[in-house]
Amino acid sequence: MKSKNNRLELTGYTTVRKFAGYALPVPVQNLLLRGYCDEHNFNYRLPLVEIDLPNNYMFLHTTIDRCSKSANIGMCSIYMFPRETEKFLSLKTKIDKKKLRFHFIFENCVITSDELAEFYYNSRLR
């Protein structure tokens, strides 16, 4: 989706949970995502903040549901996705329907919906 100033939007996703050995406060995650947007000419849409309930990804689902087709979602890391494969696959079904692109700051890459499963499974091998 393009905004008034004709720049693409990137919707953030943040969490209070630890991921990949990091425990980054949400404001720090937002600063990283905002900086990424400034560098790559995106408008930053503030995220819903995932609450810290074990194995709950309610706001990741909601973020995906609210995105338009071919939208961009920014996250600090692929490790913010659920470790449980069945939970990932539930999200992946929605992602594929919308052809979303994910920008992972720590991994320094942009992954399309077609590439996401392979990237996710490879991240689990590390």
Tab-separated table of C-alpha atoms in Angstrom:
chain	number	residue	atom	x	y	z
A	1	MET	CA	0.000	0.000	0.000
A	2	LYS	CA	1.258	3.490	-0.845
A	3	SER	CA	0.731	6.472	1.408
A	4	LYS	CA	0.053	10.124	0.591
A	5	ASN	CA	3.718	10.818	-0.127
A	6	ASN	CA	3.767	7.909	-2.594
A	7	ARG	CA	6.095	5.755	-0.478
A	8	LEU	CA	5.340	2.130	0.272
A	9	GLU	CA	4.299	1.288	3.816
A	10	LEU	CA	5.942	-1.221	6.076
A	11	THR	CA	3.900	-2.497	9.008
A	12	GLY	CA	5.937	-3.421	12.036
A	13	TYR	CA	5.568	-6.464	14.230
A	14	THR	CA	7.091	-6.389	17.717
A	15	THR	CA	6.977	-8.652	20.720
A	16	VAL	CA	7.857	-8.524	24.399
A	17	ARG	CA	9.118	-12.121	24.180
A	18	LYS	CA	12.750	-13.122	23.873
A	19	PHE	CA	13.810	-14.206	20.379
A	20	ALA	CA	17.132	-15.505	19.073
A	21	GLY	CA	18.680	-14.882	22.486
A	22	TYR	CA	17.621	-11.212	22.518
A	23	ALA	CA	15.320	-9.479	24.945
A	24	LEU	CA	14.740	-6.185	23.143
A	25	PRO	CA	12.270	-3.717	24.591
A	26	VAL	CA	9.463	-2.829	22.193
A	27	PRO	CA	10.607	0.829	21.905
A	28	VAL	CA	14.037	-0.395	20.730
A	29	GLN	CA	12.422	-2.704	18.171
A	30	ASN	CA	10.351	0.243	16.935
A	31	LEU	CA	13.486	2.416	16.629
A	32	LEU	CA	15.215	-0.275	14.578
A	33	LEU	CA	12.197	-0.692	12.307
A	34	ARG	CA	11.736	3.061	11.897
A	35	GLY	CA	15.427	3.433	11.002
A	36	TYR	CA	15.105	0.632	8.463
A	37	CYS	CA	12.113	2.414	6.922
A	38	ASP	CA	14.006	5.697	6.704
A	39	GLU	CA	16.942	3.956	4.991
A	40	HIS	CA	14.726	2.073	2.517
A	41	ASN	CA	12.164	4.789	1.770
A	42	PHE	CA	9.155	3.226	3.529
A	43	ASN	CA	6.545	4.859	5.700
A	44	TYR	CA	6.440	3.040	9.034
A	45	ARG	CA	3.110	1.825	10.384
A	46	LEU	CA	3.313	1.247	14.106
A	47	PRO	CA	2.724	-2.351	15.153
A	48	LEU	CA	0.355	-4.050	17.478
A	49	VAL	CA	2.481	-5.337	20.346
A	50	GLU	CA	2.295	-9.060	20.970
A	51	ILE	CA	1.426	-9.864	24.553
A	52	ASP	CA	3.499	-12.335	26.507
A	53	LEU	CA	1.318	-15.401	26.673
A	54	PRO	CA	3.027	-18.739	26.048
A	55	ASN	CA	2.627	-19.941	22.454
A	56	ASN	CA	0.198	-17.138	21.602
A	57	TYR	CA	0.653	-15.239	18.323
A	58	MET	CA	-2.692	-13.447	18.271
A	59	PHE	CA	-1.281	-10.080	17.156
A	60	LEU	CA	0.911	-11.606	14.464
A	61	HIS	CA	-2.265	-13.165	13.044
A	62	THR	CA	-4.063	-9.819	13.356
A	63	THR	CA	-1.191	-7.960	11.680
A	64	ILE	CA	-1.298	-10.368	8.742
A	65	ASP	CA	-5.099	-10.168	8.564
A	66	ARG	CA	-5.014	-6.350	8.450
A	67	CYS	CA	-2.392	-6.157	5.698
A	68	SER	CA	-3.433	-5.639	2.107
A	69	LYS	CA	-2.250	-7.887	-0.708
A	70	SER	CA	1.510	-7.602	-1.430
A	71	ALA	CA	2.104	-5.596	1.771
A	72	ASN	CA	5.402	-5.364	3.636
A	73	ILE	CA	5.851	-6.467	7.244
A	74	GLY	CA	8.974	-5.598	9.215
A	75	MET	CA	10.334	-7.693	12.064
A	76	CYS	CA	13.642	-7.735	13.857
A	77	SER	CA	14.165	-11.444	13.144
A	78	ILE	CA	12.728	-14.622	11.611
A	79	TYR	CA	13.017	-16.019	15.144
A	80	MET	CA	9.967	-13.972	16.128
A	81	PHE	CA	7.818	-16.545	14.291
A	82	PRO	CA	6.490	-19.447	16.373
A	83	ARG	CA	8.831	-22.396	16.865
A	84	GLU	CA	5.921	-24.807	16.547
A	85	THR	CA	5.626	-25.850	12.901
A	86	GLU	CA	1.829	-26.169	12.958
A	87	LYS	CA	1.495	-22.589	14.253
A	88	PHE	CA	3.874	-21.359	11.561
A	89	LEU	CA	1.903	-23.204	8.864
A	90	SER	CA	-1.326	-21.596	10.073
A	91	LEU	CA	0.276	-18.179	9.562
A	92	LYS	CA	1.876	-19.239	6.273
A	93	THR	CA	-1.523	-20.048	4.746
A	94	LYS	CA	-2.641	-16.449	5.341
A	95	ILE	CA	0.705	-15.061	4.167
A	96	ASP	CA	0.543	-16.996	0.899
A	97	LYS	CA	-2.974	-15.769	0.121
A	98	LYS	CA	-1.809	-12.162	0.470
A	99	LYS	CA	1.643	-12.574	-1.114
A	100	LEU	CA	3.291	-10.673	1.746
A	101	ARG	CA	6.949	-9.655	1.951
A	102	PHE	CA	8.863	-9.818	5.233
A	103	HIS	CA	11.800	-7.584	6.069
A	104	PHE	CA	14.030	-9.186	8.719
A	105	ILE	CA	16.464	-6.614	10.101
A	106	PHE	CA	18.878	-8.916	11.950
A	107	GLU	CA	19.138	-11.330	9.020
A	108	ASN	CA	19.423	-8.357	6.623
A	109	CYS	CA	17.021	-9.762	4.051
A	110	VAL	CA	13.637	-9.393	2.424
A	111	ILE	CA	11.733	-12.653	2.003
A	112	THR	CA	8.671	-13.144	-0.194
A	113	SER	CA	5.818	-15.415	0.776
A	114	ASP	CA	7.151	-17.985	-1.732
A	115	GLU	CA	10.550	-18.043	0.011
A	116	LEU	CA	9.333	-17.888	3.605
A	117	ALA	CA	8.923	-21.604	4.369
A	118	GLU	CA	12.456	-22.467	3.230
A	119	PHE	CA	13.911	-19.515	5.142
A	120	TYR	CA	11.932	-20.477	8.255
A	121	TYR	CA	12.999	-24.137	8.139
A	122	ASN	CA	16.634	-23.207	7.495
A	123	SER	CA	16.562	-20.875	10.497
A	124	ARG	CA	15.475	-23.819	12.655
A	125	LEU	CA	18.585	-25.751	11.632
A	126	ARG	CA	20.963	-23.129	13.044
